[in-house]
């Protein structure tokens, strides 16, 4: 049975906070560790099955706490193995998560909001507008539900906050979810296996990295304010000079801890030689890695990917300029699961 929309949920809290909450109910701290072991280690979220808690305690906890936040309502598998899940929250809101199995790792791309308020002109999620922020339990449960779809022996090794929504506009819930991802008694992921992507909510970037040691990805997409104002309207509030001022002031930057820059290549918009030249200048002196993503076309945006030879020429210019660059192969395009295509299209009738 799905919980009532606002019932307290065990997955809303990091272990530290859960310990405090349970202490307030008169329970010792190790109970939080036991519960986390079931929820995240063993993947059990029925309190009645947590056998080391004792029958009365289980019943008592189940009266006050929920442990499930999402149900999978639909899955779609791409020809390349990418698996998109459509998940429903207790209030009926629909969101999407994408599993990307590769040889040496399995990445889950999670959503942080239902829709997104930032209206980037090339992004299908942006065209939906914002419905609401996701709760921590709804972020974390994307991992619990989606990993149930993996074949035995495979586990989620990497989590990227690159699904629907802007993580830094839901920072407190994202931080609490990251703490659950990193805690050794919960998912126990190494910090370098978790990446949070932002379109450039400048005042929140330092706060994110002060709180959790994750990788930062910045969705750049343009090298002039004129072009970025159109692609990422947030640039009008936080233009390039402010964004890069803040990035250059970040502590802990080093070759081992670079900033990842996402750059969606759009034919005739940001894929020219001048753009590559300006990108090299803009990133000079920053430990940076550039991920080029050819535009994934969809009906809500007028942009197209460049021809493959234009994309590889662009990449070559960056590499010659000294930038570590990858040209990302698009995954899951045939099922609208690729970057920027998450929009619950079928269910909204579009
Ligand atoms: N809101 C955050 C994270 C989610 S978007 C952000 O913007 O960073 C994840 C990535 O997909 C971002 O880099 C985004 O710019 C990119 N993206 C959005 N629409 C796309 C599209 N149609 N084709 C390719 N990449 C796209
Ligand atoms: Fe929101 Fe990111 Fe899409 Fe922009 S690219 S509309 S910030 S989800």
XYZ file of N, CA, C and O in Angstrom, residues 34 39 46 52 112 136-137 141 165 173 184 203 214 225 238 248 280 286 298 316 329 336 340:
92
model
N 20.511 -0.341 12.375
C 19.846 -1.586 11.963
C 18.833 -1.310 10.852
O 18.784 -2.021 9.844
N 17.014 -1.097 5.003
C 16.497 -0.250 3.916
C 17.460 -0.195 2.729
O 17.059 -0.348 1.578
N 9.813 -3.144 4.207
C 8.637 -3.461 5.013
C 9.122 -3.636 6.457
O 9.873 -4.568 6.764
N 15.373 -8.287 13.314
C 16.181 -8.036 14.521
C 15.654 -6.861 15.347
O 16.294 -6.446 16.303
N 15.470 15.289 -9.179
C 15.399 15.998 -7.900
C 14.141 16.866 -7.782
O 13.832 17.354 -6.702
N 13.450 13.978 0.189
C 14.643 13.112 0.252
C 14.263 11.655 0.006
O 14.916 10.945 -0.762
N 13.193 11.212 0.633
C 12.784 9.804 0.474
C 12.467 9.493 -0.986
O 12.688 8.367 -1.451
N 14.527 6.717 -2.907
C 13.759 5.539 -3.333
C 13.917 5.256 -4.830
O 13.657 4.134 -5.272
N 14.904 18.239 -13.153
C 15.011 19.218 -12.089
C 16.409 19.752 -11.854
O 17.391 19.217 -12.350
N 17.124 18.830 0.550
C 16.730 17.430 0.328
C 17.792 16.663 -0.452
O 18.020 15.478 -0.219
N 28.542 4.742 5.070
C 28.932 3.333 4.963
C 27.846 2.370 5.451
O 27.786 1.232 4.985
N 24.856 31.007 -5.937
C 24.997 31.102 -4.477
C 24.970 29.765 -3.749
O 25.320 29.706 -2.576
N 31.104 15.623 -3.079
C 30.752 14.987 -4.361
C 31.449 15.668 -5.544
O 32.049 16.735 -5.391
N 27.613 35.431 -22.955
C 26.347 35.657 -22.244
C 25.185 35.741 -23.230
O 24.080 35.287 -22.917
N 22.703 34.986 -13.206
C 24.084 34.665 -12.830
C 24.908 34.508 -14.093
O 25.116 33.393 -14.572
N 36.082 29.695 -9.513
C 37.522 29.859 -9.254
C 37.827 30.033 -7.773
O 38.943 29.799 -7.333
N 38.183 27.184 -24.512
C 39.550 26.938 -24.037
C 40.002 28.107 -23.148
O 40.547 27.906 -22.054
N 41.653 26.304 -14.757
C 40.744 25.569 -13.867
C 40.956 24.082 -14.094
O 41.074 23.654 -15.245
N 14.146 16.739 -29.576
C 12.783 16.399 -29.158
C 11.864 17.511 -29.633
O 12.332 18.580 -30.059
N 38.356 17.967 -31.057
C 39.789 18.057 -31.373
C 40.350 19.427 -31.000
O 41.464 19.530 -30.469
N 28.689 9.448 -25.856
C 27.766 8.683 -26.674
C 26.399 8.824 -26.013
O 26.256 8.674 -24.815
N 13.460 8.040 -25.318
C 13.379 9.343 -24.657
C 13.928 9.292 -23.239
O 13.354 9.862 -22.315
N 18.048 15.359 -20.926
C 17.180 16.430 -21.401
C 15.926 15.960 -22.093
O 15.145 16.757 -22.579
